[in-house]
Tab-separated table of C-alpha atoms in Angstrom:
chain	number	residue	atom	x	y	z
F	220	MET	CA	-3.884	-67.800	-33.839
F	221	VAL	CA	-0.961	-67.907	-36.133
F	222	ILE	CA	2.603	-67.571	-34.821
F	223	ARG	CA	4.319	-64.179	-35.414
F	224	ILE	CA	7.903	-63.119	-34.547
F	225	HIS	CA	8.445	-59.257	-34.060
F	226	PRO	CA	11.743	-57.428	-33.836
F	227	VAL	CA	11.449	-54.962	-30.871
F	228	SER	CA	14.043	-52.170	-31.217
F	229	THR	CA	15.158	-50.994	-27.682
F	230	GLY	CA	17.811	-48.559	-28.612
F	231	ARG	CA	21.357	-48.658	-29.851
F	232	VAL	CA	24.829	-49.436	-28.802
F	233	ARG	CA	28.256	-48.776	-29.978
F	234	ILE	CA	31.189	-51.046	-29.310
F	235	LYS	CA	34.843	-51.483	-30.346
F	236	LYS	CA	35.270	-53.136	-33.718
F	237	ALA	CA	37.722	-55.744	-31.821
F	238	GLN	CA	34.663	-56.830	-29.760
F	239	ILE	CA	32.547	-57.807	-32.872
F	240	THR	CA	35.244	-59.996	-34.340
F	241	ARG	CA	38.246	-61.154	-32.340
F	242	LYS	CA	41.753	-59.717	-32.470
F	243	PRO	CA	44.880	-60.890	-31.191
F	244	GLY	CA	44.669	-60.214	-27.508
F	245	GLY	CA	40.930	-60.552	-27.057
F	246	PRO	CA	39.428	-58.713	-24.274
F	247	LEU	CA	42.574	-56.818	-23.734
F	248	ARG	CA	42.498	-55.810	-27.227
F	249	VAL	CA	38.764	-54.570	-26.982
F	250	MET	CA	39.972	-52.172	-24.161
F	251	GLY	CA	42.627	-50.674	-26.103
F	252	ASP	CA	40.951	-50.600	-29.548
F	253	ARG	CA	40.190	-47.016	-30.928
F	254	ASP	CA	38.045	-48.256	-33.629
F	255	TRP	CA	34.342	-47.897	-32.819
F	256	SER	CA	31.406	-49.660	-34.759
F	257	ASP	CA	28.445	-48.013	-36.154
F	258	TRP	CA	25.592	-47.469	-33.972
F	259	LEU	CA	24.053	-51.077	-33.751
F	260	PRO	CA	20.560	-52.059	-32.741
F	261	ILE	CA	19.682	-53.802	-29.357
F	262	TYR	CA	16.945	-56.064	-30.619
F	263	ALA	CA	14.348	-57.964	-28.210
F	264	TRP	CA	12.089	-60.470	-30.024
F	265	LEU	CA	8.240	-61.017	-29.507
F	266	ILE	CA	7.016	-64.448	-30.478
F	267	GLU	CA	3.023	-64.165	-30.718
F	268	HIS	CA	2.184	-67.723	-30.022
F	269	PRO	CA	-1.090	-69.586	-29.315
F	270	GLU	CA	0.209	-70.850	-25.959
F	271	GLY	CA	0.869	-67.061	-25.000
F	272	LEU	CA	3.017	-64.163	-25.676
F	273	ILE	CA	6.909	-64.708	-25.476
F	274	LEU	CA	9.619	-62.374	-25.382
F	275	VAL	CA	13.260	-63.162	-26.170
F	276	ASP	CA	15.447	-60.932	-24.078
F	277	THR	CA	14.593	-57.371	-22.763
F	278	GLY	CA	16.927	-54.750	-24.155
F	279	GLU	CA	18.359	-52.047	-21.746
F	280	THR	CA	16.726	-48.667	-20.299
F	281	CYS	CA	17.563	-45.116	-20.670
F	282	GLY	CA	19.314	-45.218	-17.256
F	283	THR	CA	22.310	-45.914	-19.398
F	284	ASN	CA	22.357	-42.169	-19.939
F	285	GLY	CA	22.838	-41.146	-16.506
F	286	ALA	CA	25.586	-41.282	-13.972
F	287	GLY	CA	25.832	-44.482	-11.621
F	288	HIS	CA	23.904	-46.811	-13.968
F	289	PHE	CA	27.051	-48.716	-14.329
F	290	LEU	CA	29.879	-49.532	-11.765
F	291	ARG	CA	32.059	-46.574	-12.357
F	292	TRP	CA	35.361	-48.611	-11.638
F	293	HIS	CA	34.530	-51.076	-14.291
F	294	PRO	CA	36.891	-50.354	-17.449
F	295	TYR	CA	34.673	-52.037	-20.159
F	296	TYR	CA	31.610	-49.438	-19.322
F	297	ARG	CA	34.181	-46.497	-19.020
F	298	HIS	CA	36.094	-47.076	-22.335
F	299	SER	CA	34.264	-49.655	-24.772
F	300	ALA	CA	30.699	-49.347	-24.807
F	301	ALA	CA	28.167	-46.435	-25.338
F	302	PHE	CA	24.472	-46.509	-25.199
F	303	ALA	CA	21.837	-44.461	-26.878
F	304	ILE	CA	18.422	-45.429	-25.436
F	305	ARG	CA	15.315	-43.147	-25.005
F	306	GLU	CA	12.650	-43.586	-22.501
F	307	ASP	CA	10.209	-44.508	-25.250
F	308	GLU	CA	12.565	-47.148	-26.577
F	309	GLU	CA	12.515	-49.388	-23.302
F	310	ILE	CA	10.775	-52.493	-23.706
F	311	GLY	CA	7.542	-51.465	-22.078
F	312	PRO	CA	6.913	-48.640	-24.530
F	313	ALA	CA	8.146	-50.689	-27.482
F	314	LEU	CA	5.772	-53.226	-26.798
F	315	ALA	CA	2.815	-50.792	-26.440
F	316	ARG	CA	3.704	-49.621	-29.973
F	317	LEU	CA	3.072	-53.305	-31.088
F	318	GLY	CA	-0.528	-53.225	-29.227
F	319	VAL	CA	1.051	-55.272	-26.448
F	320	ARG	CA	0.807	-54.651	-22.836
F	321	ALA	CA	4.105	-55.768	-21.166
F	322	GLN	CA	1.901	-57.234	-18.097
F	323	ASP	CA	0.375	-59.705	-20.731
F	324	VAL	CA	3.787	-61.188	-21.731
F	325	ARG	CA	3.679	-64.797	-20.213
F	326	THR	CA	7.139	-65.845	-20.829
F	327	VAL	CA	10.696	-64.111	-21.004
F	328	LEU	CA	13.502	-66.119	-22.611
F	329	LEU	CA	16.930	-64.686	-21.688
F	330	THR	CA	19.821	-65.623	-23.803
F	331	HIS	CA	22.156	-64.514	-21.166
F	332	LEU	CA	22.350	-61.873	-18.496
F	333	HIS	CA	24.450	-58.903	-20.003
F	334	THR	CA	22.751	-55.509	-19.369
F	335	ASP	CA	21.519	-55.130	-22.970
F	336	HIS	CA	19.666	-58.298	-22.759
F	337	ALA	CA	18.394	-58.440	-19.058
F	338	GLY	CA	18.152	-54.580	-18.485
F	339	GLY	CA	14.555	-54.204	-19.300
F	340	LEU	CA	13.309	-56.640	-16.823
F	341	CYS	CA	11.967	-53.947	-14.651
F	342	HIS	CA	9.133	-53.723	-17.113
F	343	LEU	CA	7.899	-57.297	-16.896
F	344	PRO	CA	7.067	-58.161	-13.138
F	345	ASN	CA	4.435	-60.482	-14.337
F	346	SER	CA	6.331	-62.525	-16.566
F	347	THR	CA	7.925	-66.067	-15.894
F	348	VAL	CA	11.503	-65.325	-16.590
F	349	TRP	CA	14.030	-68.146	-17.762
F	350	VAL	CA	17.713	-68.368	-17.903
F	351	SER	CA	20.539	-70.944	-17.932
F	352	GLY	CA	21.820	-72.088	-14.612
F	353	PRO	CA	25.341	-71.622	-15.582
F	354	GLU	CA	24.701	-68.244	-16.632
F	355	TRP	CA	22.649	-67.349	-13.371
F	356	ARG	CA	25.746	-68.659	-11.228
F	357	LEU	CA	28.434	-66.697	-13.241
F	358	ALA	CA	26.599	-63.532	-13.089
F	359	ARG	CA	26.059	-63.418	-9.338
F	360	GLY	CA	28.337	-61.703	-6.603
F	361	TRP	CA	31.416	-59.946	-6.857
F	362	GLY	CA	32.756	-62.327	-9.647
F	363	GLY	CA	29.751	-61.384	-11.603
F	364	ALA	CA	30.136	-57.596	-11.252
F	365	LEU	CA	33.951	-58.137	-12.491
F	366	ARG	CA	32.744	-59.878	-15.398
F	367	GLY	CA	30.421	-57.001	-16.390
F	368	TYR	CA	27.227	-58.205	-15.231
F	369	VAL	CA	25.127	-55.189	-13.988
F	370	THR	CA	23.222	-57.124	-11.330
F	371	HIS	CA	22.455	-53.983	-9.177
F	372	ARG	CA	19.927	-53.074	-11.727
F	373	TRP	CA	17.989	-56.296	-11.825
F	374	PRO	CA	14.589	-56.284	-10.147
F	375	LYS	CA	15.335	-57.098	-6.470
F	376	ASP	CA	12.913	-60.014	-6.361
F	377	LEU	CA	14.158	-61.662	-9.502
F	378	ALA	CA	13.809	-65.236	-9.191
F	379	PRO	CA	14.286	-66.914	-12.599
F	380	ARG	CA	13.499	-70.510	-13.610
F	381	PHE	CA	16.410	-72.316	-15.225
F	382	TYR	CA	16.006	-74.132	-18.642
F	383	ASP	CA	16.052	-78.020	-18.043
F	384	PHE	CA	18.029	-79.347	-21.097
F	385	SER	CA	16.454	-82.698	-21.001
F	386	GLY	CA	14.770	-82.773	-24.285
F	387	PRO	CA	15.758	-84.687	-27.370
F	388	PRO	CA	18.684	-83.900	-29.726
F	389	LEU	CA	17.801	-81.270	-32.540
F	390	GLY	CA	20.447	-81.974	-35.287
F	391	PRO	CA	23.788	-80.874	-34.004
F	392	PHE	CA	22.262	-79.578	-30.585
F	393	THR	CA	22.359	-82.754	-28.365
F	394	HIS	CA	20.127	-80.893	-25.644
F	395	THR	CA	17.008	-79.078	-26.102
F	396	PHE	CA	14.576	-77.119	-23.918
F	397	ALA	CA	10.776	-77.197	-25.182
F	398	VAL	CA	9.057	-73.816	-24.343
F	399	THR	CA	5.743	-74.584	-26.012
F	400	LYS	CA	3.741	-77.778	-25.748
F	401	ALA	CA	3.691	-78.127	-29.513
F	402	ARG	CA	7.562	-77.886	-29.397
F	403	ASP	CA	7.814	-75.314	-32.093
F	404	VAL	CA	9.754	-73.018	-29.716
F	405	LEU	CA	12.857	-74.477	-28.571
F	406	VAL	CA	16.061	-73.294	-26.457
F	407	VAL	CA	19.321	-74.886	-27.243
F	408	PRO	CA	22.786	-74.077	-25.466
F	409	THR	CA	25.042	-71.871	-27.474
F	410	PRO	CA	28.050	-71.368	-25.113
F	411	GLY	CA	30.999	-69.261	-26.100
F	412	HIS	CA	29.973	-65.411	-25.580
F	413	THR	CA	29.306	-66.546	-22.225
F	414	PRO	CA	29.500	-70.100	-21.037
F	415	GLY	CA	25.777	-70.095	-20.122
F	416	HIS	CA	24.620	-68.377	-23.528
F	417	VAL	CA	21.631	-69.773	-25.057
F	418	ALA	CA	19.584	-69.372	-28.450
F	419	VAL	CA	16.036	-69.738	-29.279
F	420	ILE	CA	14.677	-71.417	-32.170
F	421	VAL	CA	11.182	-70.830	-33.544
F	422	ARG	CA	10.107	-73.725	-36.280
F	423	LEU	CA	7.462	-72.132	-38.376
F	424	ASN	CA	6.475	-73.178	-41.747
F	425	ASP	CA	9.448	-75.528	-42.302
F	426	ILE	CA	11.721	-72.495	-41.303
F	427	SER	CA	13.837	-72.254	-38.394
F	428	TYR	CA	13.892	-68.752	-37.036
F	429	PHE	CA	17.309	-68.728	-34.921
F	430	LEU	CA	17.076	-65.861	-32.431
F	431	ALA	CA	20.812	-66.027	-31.706
F	432	GLY	CA	21.577	-63.457	-28.951
F	433	ASP	CA	25.140	-62.855	-29.167
F	434	ALA	CA	26.244	-66.087	-30.322
F	435	SER	CA	27.815	-63.824	-32.857
F	436	TYR	CA	27.214	-60.305	-33.628
F	437	THR	CA	26.714	-60.693	-37.448
F	438	ASP	CA	26.038	-63.539	-39.901
F	439	GLY	CA	29.301	-62.654	-41.404
F	440	ALA	CA	31.393	-63.686	-38.335
F	441	LEU	CA	29.156	-66.994	-38.060
F	442	ARG	CA	30.125	-67.771	-41.630
F	443	ALA	CA	33.746	-66.927	-40.713
F	444	ARG	CA	33.840	-69.056	-37.570
F	445	ALA	CA	35.021	-65.825	-35.860
F	446	PRO	CA	34.351	-65.669	-32.246
F	447	ASP	CA	33.873	-62.140	-30.649
F	448	GLY	CA	36.645	-60.211	-28.819
F	449	VAL	CA	35.157	-60.180	-25.103
F	450	THR	CA	34.718	-64.008	-24.707
F	451	PHE	CA	37.215	-65.812	-22.631
F	452	PHE	CA	36.234	-68.963	-24.168
F	453	PRO	CA	36.992	-68.666	-27.854
F	454	ARG	CA	37.388	-72.330	-28.726
F	455	MET	CA	34.131	-73.062	-27.294
F	456	ALA	CA	32.327	-70.202	-29.276
F	457	VAL	CA	33.906	-71.550	-32.370
F	458	ARG	CA	32.500	-74.925	-31.592
F	459	THR	CA	28.936	-73.104	-31.204
F	460	LEU	CA	29.305	-71.563	-34.374
F	461	ASP	CA	30.048	-74.918	-36.006
F	462	ARG	CA	26.870	-76.267	-34.633
F	463	ILE	CA	24.784	-73.435	-35.664
F	464	ALA	CA	26.347	-73.713	-39.345
F	465	ALA	CA	25.647	-77.217	-39.355
F	466	TYR	CA	22.233	-76.907	-38.402
F	467	ALA	CA	21.740	-74.415	-41.229
F	468	ARG	CA	23.074	-76.866	-43.784
F	469	THR	CA	20.150	-79.149	-42.902
F	470	GLU	CA	17.446	-76.953	-42.143
F	471	PRO	CA	16.271	-73.511	-43.761
F	472	THR	CA	17.418	-71.038	-41.211
F	473	ILE	CA	16.903	-67.297	-40.887
F	474	TYR	CA	19.686	-66.015	-38.504
F	475	LEU	CA	18.762	-63.191	-36.258
F	476	PRO	CA	21.610	-62.046	-33.917
F	477	THR	CA	20.718	-59.241	-31.528
F	478	HIS	CA	23.069	-56.653	-32.862
F	479	ASP	CA	23.189	-57.340	-36.700
F	480	LEU	CA	22.089	-54.211	-38.640
F	481	ARG	CA	20.354	-56.544	-41.048
F	482	SER	CA	18.476	-58.689	-38.581
F	483	ALA	CA	15.110	-56.933	-38.832
F	484	ALA	CA	15.225	-56.960	-42.718
F	485	ARG	CA	16.272	-60.481	-42.614
F	486	LEU	CA	13.317	-61.424	-40.786
F	487	ARG	CA	10.948	-59.237	-42.797
F	488	GLU	CA	12.189	-60.714	-46.261
F	489	THR	CA	12.515	-64.276	-45.112
F	490	GLU	CA	16.232	-64.384	-46.181
F	491	ILE	CA	17.477	-67.962	-45.671
F	492	LEU	CA	21.211	-68.151	-44.430
F	493	ALA	CA	23.176	-69.234	-47.489
F	494	MET	CA	24.632	-72.637	-46.534
F	495	ASP	CA	27.078	-72.827	-49.516
F	496	VAL	CA	28.915	-69.766	-48.013
F	497	VAL	CA	29.192	-71.134	-44.367
F	498	ALA	CA	32.457	-72.165	-43.444
F	499	PRO	CA	32.921	-75.877	-42.910
C-alpha cells in the first residue's frame, strides 16, 4: 500500500480579514472589523498509510446552523465567524465519499482544539485521538470557554492521548513525535495560534507535506511572517513561522493550511513552497 493524502472538505467558514493577518489591536481589532473574508474551506486531511488510516483534524458539524451550538454570550461567535456546513459535509459522510468508513480510522491527530478542527469528533468514537497536553489544559473549564473552545460539544467520553515530544530533532524543530513506526508521519510543535498548536509532517518521495492547521491561514502570511489576529502570542507565532520557513528552505515542502483556498490545488499539483520568496 502506498501513502496517499486526501483533502477532506468539511464545509466553509467566513472570518474577519483582521483575523487572517494581524492588525493593530489584535483580537479586539478582529471583533470590531467590518471586512469579512471570502468563504474559506475547512479542510481535514486523510492519510492512507500502511500502518492504518490517519485523520488530521475533524472539521465541524452542521450544528453550527442552529441556535445553541455556540455559547450565546461569546462575542467572537456572535460577531466574527460564520459557518456554512451541510450535514453531508460533516467528516463522516465526507469520508464515506472517499470510500472510507469513519469507524475504520485508526488515529486522529488534532492540530488544536478550536471547534472547526475538533467539532467532528462525534463521528469518530472508535479512533485514538491525540492532542497536545498544553492545548488540552488550555481548553478545559471556564477559562477554555472564555478562550472560545466549544467543549460542551465534544463527546462526553473524550479521553485523548497526549503527544510525547521526545523524538529527535527535525531541522529547526527541536522535538518531534513519531505517529508511525516508519517515522514518515511526524508531529511537531507549532505554538502561536494557540500555545499548544501542532502541525503534522508527512514525508513522502523526498517531499514534506506540511499539514499546518492554523499555524497561518495562508502561505502568503507565512512568507510575510504575519501572525493571525486572534492569537494572544504574536511573537511566539512569528517564531513558529520562521521555523516553518527555515524547514522549507532545506526540505522540499508543500504547505497546506486548513483554510487556504489553494491548499487542495497545491496538494494536487505538488506545488513546492518557493523558498526564495520566504522572508528571512
